Tab-separated table of C-alpha atoms in Angstrom:
chain	number	residue	atom	x	y	z
Q	1	LEU	CA	-143.626	-136.791	-41.936
Q	2	ALA	CA	-140.614	-135.854	-44.006
Q	3	GLY	CA	-139.479	-138.420	-46.529
Q	4	ALA	CA	-142.433	-140.634	-45.724
Q	5	GLY	CA	-142.128	-142.519	-49.001
Q	6	ARG	CA	-138.903	-144.051	-47.743
Q	7	VAL	CA	-140.821	-145.998	-45.093
Q	8	THR	CA	-142.396	-148.231	-47.707
Q	9	ALA	CA	-139.045	-148.639	-49.479
Q	10	LEU	CA	-137.312	-149.633	-46.263
Q	11	ARG	CA	-139.945	-152.216	-45.495
Q	12	LEU	CA	-139.056	-153.953	-48.739
Q	13	GLY	CA	-135.347	-153.774	-48.032
Q	14	VAL	CA	-132.881	-155.490	-45.731
Q	15	GLU	CA	-134.446	-156.728	-42.502
Q	16	GLU	CA	-131.965	-154.930	-40.269
Q	17	ALA	CA	-132.444	-151.560	-41.946
Q	18	GLU	CA	-133.766	-148.781	-39.728
Q	19	ALA	CA	-135.092	-145.290	-40.258
Q	20	THR	CA	-135.239	-142.455	-37.758
Q	21	PHE	CA	-137.755	-139.668	-37.902
Q	22	GLU	CA	-138.355	-136.567	-35.840
Q	23	LEU	CA	-141.928	-136.204	-34.564
Q	24	THR	CA	-142.649	-132.723	-33.253
Q	25	GLY	CA	-143.489	-132.538	-29.591
Q	26	GLN	CA	-142.426	-136.032	-28.583
Q	27	PRO	CA	-139.153	-137.625	-27.477
Q	28	THR	CA	-136.911	-138.559	-30.402
Q	29	PRO	CA	-135.614	-140.482	-32.250
Q	30	VAL	CA	-138.355	-142.824	-33.359
Q	31	THR	CA	-137.041	-146.105	-34.763
Q	32	PHE	CA	-138.740	-148.456	-37.234
Q	33	GLN	CA	-137.443	-151.815	-38.424
Q	34	ALA	CA	-137.606	-152.607	-42.103
Q	35	GLU	CA	-139.862	-155.652	-41.655
Q	36	GLY	CA	-142.151	-154.142	-39.052
Q	37	LEU	CA	-142.504	-151.783	-36.141
Q	38	ARG	CA	-139.918	-152.072	-33.387
Q	39	TRP	CA	-141.466	-149.332	-31.269
Q	40	SER	CA	-142.864	-145.870	-31.684
Q	41	VAL	CA	-143.096	-142.731	-29.606
Q	42	ASP	CA	-146.873	-142.631	-29.536
Q	43	ASP	CA	-149.914	-144.211	-31.066
Q	44	LYS	CA	-149.842	-141.769	-33.948
Q	45	SER	CA	-146.534	-143.261	-35.034
Q	46	LEU	CA	-148.138	-146.682	-35.133
Q	47	ASP	CA	-150.981	-145.318	-37.232
Q	48	MET	CA	-148.511	-143.790	-39.695
Q	49	TRP	CA	-146.872	-147.167	-40.120
Q	50	ARG	CA	-150.249	-148.745	-40.790
Q	51	VAL	CA	-151.065	-146.043	-43.300
Q	52	TYR	CA	-148.238	-147.190	-45.530
Q	53	GLU	CA	-149.501	-150.761	-45.376
Q	54	ASP	CA	-152.401	-149.447	-47.480
Q	55	PRO	CA	-151.063	-146.378	-49.339
Q	56	ALA	CA	-153.872	-146.383	-51.901
Q	57	ASN	CA	-156.506	-145.525	-49.287
Q	58	ASN	CA	-154.606	-143.442	-46.738
Q	59	ILE	CA	-152.453	-140.358	-46.831
Q	60	ALA	CA	-151.358	-139.553	-43.270
Q	61	PRO	CA	-148.779	-136.871	-44.138
Q	62	ALA	CA	-151.520	-134.832	-45.841
Q	63	GLU	CA	-154.398	-135.632	-43.517
Q	64	VAL	CA	-156.438	-132.771	-42.105
Q	65	PHE	CA	-155.149	-132.283	-38.585
Q	66	ASN	CA	-157.605	-130.383	-36.387
Q	67	LEU	CA	-155.988	-128.131	-33.786
Q	68	ALA	CA	-157.116	-126.177	-30.729
Q	69	SER	CA	-155.317	-124.513	-27.833
Q	70	VAL	CA	-156.108	-124.114	-24.135
Q	71	ASN	CA	-155.878	-120.575	-22.764
Q	72	MET	CA	-153.655	-121.357	-19.774
Q	73	PRO	CA	-153.972	-118.032	-17.873
Q	74	ALA	CA	-157.757	-118.444	-17.839
Q	75	HIS	CA	-157.287	-121.708	-15.921
Q	76	LEU	CA	-154.505	-120.673	-13.555
Q	77	ASP	CA	-155.192	-120.887	-9.823
Q	78	LEU	CA	-152.862	-118.359	-8.224
Q	79	SER	CA	-153.469	-119.804	-4.754
Q	80	THR	CA	-151.940	-123.156	-5.726
Q	81	GLY	CA	-149.709	-122.111	-8.603
Q	82	ARG	CA	-151.305	-124.793	-10.762
Q	83	LEU	CA	-154.085	-125.057	-13.323
Q	84	ASP	CA	-157.594	-125.469	-11.930
Q	85	MET	CA	-158.204	-129.155	-12.638
Q	86	GLU	CA	-162.004	-129.038	-12.580
Q	87	LYS	CA	-162.149	-126.044	-14.910
Q	88	LEU	CA	-159.560	-127.671	-17.151
Q	89	LYS	CA	-161.619	-130.864	-17.379
Q	90	ARG	CA	-164.638	-128.890	-18.587
Q	91	THR	CA	-162.652	-126.885	-21.128
Q	92	VAL	CA	-160.685	-129.821	-22.496
Q	93	GLY	CA	-163.802	-131.990	-22.618
Q	94	THR	CA	-165.533	-129.374	-24.757
Q	95	ALA	CA	-162.459	-128.873	-26.955
Q	96	MET	CA	-161.945	-132.580	-27.614
Q	97	ARG	CA	-165.621	-133.052	-28.498
Q	98	MET	CA	-165.463	-130.077	-30.845
Q	99	LEU	CA	-162.307	-131.347	-32.548
Q	100	ASP	CA	-163.795	-134.812	-32.955
Q	101	ASN	CA	-166.944	-133.311	-34.469
Q	102	VAL	CA	-164.875	-131.381	-37.016
Q	103	ILE	CA	-163.494	-134.660	-38.388
Q	104	ASP	CA	-167.010	-135.700	-39.403
Q	105	LEU	CA	-168.253	-132.285	-40.516
Q	106	ASN	CA	-165.188	-131.129	-42.427
Q	107	PHE	CA	-164.933	-130.888	-46.216
Q	108	TYR	CA	-162.098	-132.956	-47.681
Q	109	ASN	CA	-160.646	-132.145	-51.085
Q	110	VAL	CA	-158.627	-135.365	-51.090
Q	111	ASN	CA	-160.363	-138.700	-50.518
Q	112	LYS	CA	-157.188	-140.266	-49.125
Q	113	ALA	CA	-157.054	-137.588	-46.436
Q	114	ARG	CA	-160.716	-138.193	-45.613
Q	115	ASN	CA	-160.178	-141.954	-45.346
Q	116	SER	CA	-157.181	-141.496	-43.094
Q	117	ASN	CA	-158.958	-139.037	-40.806
Q	118	PHE	CA	-162.017	-141.241	-40.490
Q	119	LYS	CA	-159.877	-144.270	-39.662
Q	120	HIS	CA	-157.508	-142.729	-37.147
Q	121	ARG	CA	-159.403	-139.596	-36.022
Q	122	PRO	CA	-156.301	-137.591	-34.954
Q	123	VAL	CA	-156.735	-134.250	-33.207
Q	124	GLY	CA	-154.206	-131.901	-31.642
Q	125	LEU	CA	-154.839	-129.972	-28.419
Q	126	GLY	CA	-152.155	-127.448	-27.552
Q	127	ILE	CA	-151.676	-124.462	-25.271
Q	128	MET	CA	-151.300	-120.703	-25.378
Q	129	GLY	CA	-150.382	-118.182	-22.705
Q	130	PHE	CA	-147.623	-120.191	-21.025
Q	131	GLN	CA	-145.416	-117.107	-20.588
Q	132	ASP	CA	-148.395	-115.205	-19.137
Q	133	CYS	CA	-148.765	-117.864	-16.439
Q	134	LEU	CA	-145.097	-117.573	-15.503
Q	135	HIS	CA	-145.448	-113.782	-15.322
Q	136	MET	CA	-148.536	-114.069	-13.109
Q	137	LEU	CA	-146.668	-116.461	-10.813
Q	138	ARG	CA	-143.496	-114.311	-10.888
Q	139	ILE	CA	-141.453	-117.254	-12.150
Q	140	PRO	CA	-138.400	-116.534	-14.373
Q	141	TYR	CA	-138.751	-118.191	-17.758
Q	142	GLY	CA	-135.395	-119.984	-17.646
Q	143	SER	CA	-135.680	-121.211	-14.055
Q	144	GLN	CA	-136.129	-124.702	-12.664
Q	145	ALA	CA	-139.459	-123.526	-11.234
Q	146	ALA	CA	-140.611	-122.799	-14.792
Q	147	VAL	CA	-139.633	-126.314	-15.840
Q	148	GLU	CA	-141.569	-127.768	-12.913
Q	149	PHE	CA	-144.635	-125.656	-13.730
Q	150	SER	CA	-144.408	-126.818	-17.339
Q	151	ASP	CA	-144.195	-130.465	-16.260
Q	152	ARG	CA	-147.183	-130.290	-13.952
Q	153	SER	CA	-149.408	-128.197	-16.221
Q	154	MET	CA	-148.728	-130.345	-19.290
Q	155	GLU	CA	-149.373	-133.457	-17.235
Q	156	GLN	CA	-152.777	-132.013	-16.361
Q	157	ILE	CA	-153.583	-131.125	-19.970
Q	158	CYS	CA	-152.475	-134.509	-21.318
Q	159	TYR	CA	-154.388	-136.367	-18.627
Q	160	THR	CA	-157.630	-134.474	-19.233
Q	161	ALA	CA	-157.272	-134.793	-23.028
Q	162	TYR	CA	-156.755	-138.560	-22.894
Q	163	ARG	CA	-159.592	-138.903	-20.419
Q	164	ALA	CA	-161.907	-136.847	-22.645
Q	165	SER	CA	-161.033	-139.087	-25.610
Q	166	THR	CA	-161.964	-142.178	-23.580
Q	167	ASP	CA	-165.278	-140.537	-22.680
Q	168	LEU	CA	-165.946	-139.958	-26.375
Q	169	ALA	CA	-164.918	-143.542	-27.161
Q	170	GLU	CA	-167.382	-144.815	-24.580
Q	171	GLU	CA	-170.105	-142.662	-26.117
Q	172	ARG	CA	-169.274	-142.925	-29.829
Q	173	GLY	CA	-166.907	-145.865	-30.101
Q	174	PRO	CA	-163.100	-145.980	-30.460
Q	175	TYR	CA	-161.309	-145.070	-33.669
Q	176	SER	CA	-161.366	-147.983	-36.110
Q	177	THR	CA	-157.649	-148.844	-35.899
Q	178	PHE	CA	-157.525	-148.790	-32.085
Q	179	LYS	CA	-157.189	-152.565	-31.828
Q	180	GLY	CA	-153.528	-153.525	-31.597
Q	181	SER	CA	-152.425	-149.933	-31.005
Q	182	LEU	CA	-150.099	-148.810	-28.236
Q	183	TRP	CA	-153.143	-147.360	-26.486
Q	184	GLU	CA	-154.826	-150.754	-26.375
Q	185	ARG	CA	-151.600	-152.356	-25.160
Q	186	GLY	CA	-151.518	-149.946	-22.223
Q	187	ILE	CA	-148.545	-147.964	-23.525
Q	188	LEU	CA	-149.099	-144.233	-23.085
Q	189	PRO	CA	-146.991	-141.498	-24.746
Q	190	GLN	CA	-144.948	-140.853	-21.596
Q	191	ASP	CA	-144.043	-144.548	-21.476
Q	192	SER	CA	-142.033	-143.978	-24.643
Q	193	LEU	CA	-139.356	-142.293	-22.512
Q	194	LYS	CA	-138.513	-145.687	-21.031
Q	195	LEU	CA	-138.401	-147.197	-24.504
Q	196	LEU	CA	-136.200	-144.334	-25.661
Q	197	ALA	CA	-133.802	-144.879	-22.748
Q	198	GLU	CA	-133.606	-148.583	-23.564
Q	199	GLU	CA	-132.957	-147.787	-27.222
Q	200	ARG	CA	-130.172	-145.338	-26.385
Q	201	GLY	CA	-128.745	-147.366	-23.530
Q	202	GLY	CA	-129.507	-144.526	-21.130
Q	203	TYR	CA	-128.742	-140.845	-21.682
Q	204	VAL	CA	-132.336	-139.663	-21.196
Q	205	GLU	CA	-132.213	-137.057	-18.446
Q	206	CYS	CA	-135.689	-135.862	-17.573
Q	207	ASP	CA	-138.164	-135.892	-14.738
Q	208	THR	CA	-140.544	-138.832	-15.151
Q	209	SER	CA	-142.470	-138.276	-11.920
Q	210	SER	CA	-146.240	-137.788	-12.006
Q	211	THR	CA	-148.938	-136.394	-9.733
Q	212	LEU	CA	-152.091	-137.869	-11.287
Q	213	ASP	CA	-153.656	-141.335	-11.292
Q	214	TRP	CA	-152.319	-142.623	-14.600
Q	215	GLU	CA	-152.835	-146.293	-13.798
Q	216	SER	CA	-156.609	-145.952	-13.556
Q	217	LEU	CA	-156.643	-143.981	-16.826
Q	218	ARG	CA	-154.468	-146.636	-18.469
Q	219	LYS	CA	-156.969	-149.316	-17.453
Q	220	ARG	CA	-159.896	-147.211	-18.657
Q	221	ILE	CA	-158.251	-146.720	-22.051
Q	222	GLN	CA	-157.805	-150.475	-22.409
Q	223	GLN	CA	-161.396	-151.030	-21.319
Q	224	VAL	CA	-163.337	-148.470	-23.406
Q	225	GLY	CA	-160.746	-147.402	-25.992
Q	226	MET	CA	-159.717	-144.028	-27.385
Q	227	ARG	CA	-161.793	-141.984	-29.789
Q	228	ASN	CA	-158.691	-140.318	-31.239
Q	229	SER	CA	-155.345	-141.833	-32.224
Q	230	ASN	CA	-153.581	-138.580	-31.365
Q	231	CYS	CA	-154.716	-136.008	-28.807
Q	232	ILE	CA	-151.878	-133.564	-28.106
Q	233	ALA	CA	-149.930	-131.282	-30.422
Q	234	ILE	CA	-147.708	-128.225	-30.267
Q	235	ALA	CA	-150.268	-126.132	-32.079
Q	236	PRO	CA	-149.227	-122.846	-33.753
Q	237	THR	CA	-151.022	-120.153	-31.760
Q	238	ALA	CA	-149.680	-116.810	-33.001
Q	239	THR	CA	-152.955	-115.563	-34.517
Q	240	ILE	CA	-155.439	-116.923	-31.980
Q	241	ALA	CA	-153.201	-115.880	-29.082
Q	242	ASN	CA	-153.186	-112.303	-30.413
Q	243	ILE	CA	-156.983	-112.390	-30.660
Q	244	VAL	CA	-157.325	-113.708	-27.103
Q	245	GLY	CA	-154.653	-111.346	-25.800
Q	246	VAL	CA	-152.098	-113.809	-24.445
Q	247	SER	CA	-148.622	-114.906	-25.446
Q	248	ALA	CA	-148.176	-117.441	-28.228
Q	249	SER	CA	-146.817	-120.683	-26.826
């Protein structure tokens, strides 16, 4: 988070002061009020705000962020033109468990980073091989069909990742700062688009349709919690994609 130190300074300043930050991979801008949180793009934003309430024991900008990427071509069902949901559930479930385990097993050089990771338990699941999927489906990269494939496939990945985190929360308990978070309040990352539109007074042109049962997942999250404050990331995949033999996404 660039210029993170200014968050604390703003909080001590004029009540109407605001700061805008760019968070990779989520709708922007993200707006904070000087005397508290107005709204945030996702739960991770809320955790970052909390981190600066207790700067001596947390260091979110330098926390160890565990990343993994789903090999999309390995999950593509050519008969439907979509990712195989059952296979994706198994893969993402394994990946999220692995990433959560790394938080506990990792070596931390900085105690503040360790404290922050143990409190918020952020992980980042990304993708690789997106271009390969378009090639296999004979879809031009810059076409509307490519946009639609991206929407549907990322909806599947986000859904399975959030669901896997609830399964881990049910088994191991939610992350310690879950209470009061956007997750607990039933606000999912995609809901931030509505908040963004309200903040801008419109001017958010994107497809907000969905194909999966988000309401039942929303209720489950509120019931059992989330194991991880953050689940999705645009992970850098150049090296691992070359090893696997797919395009970096």
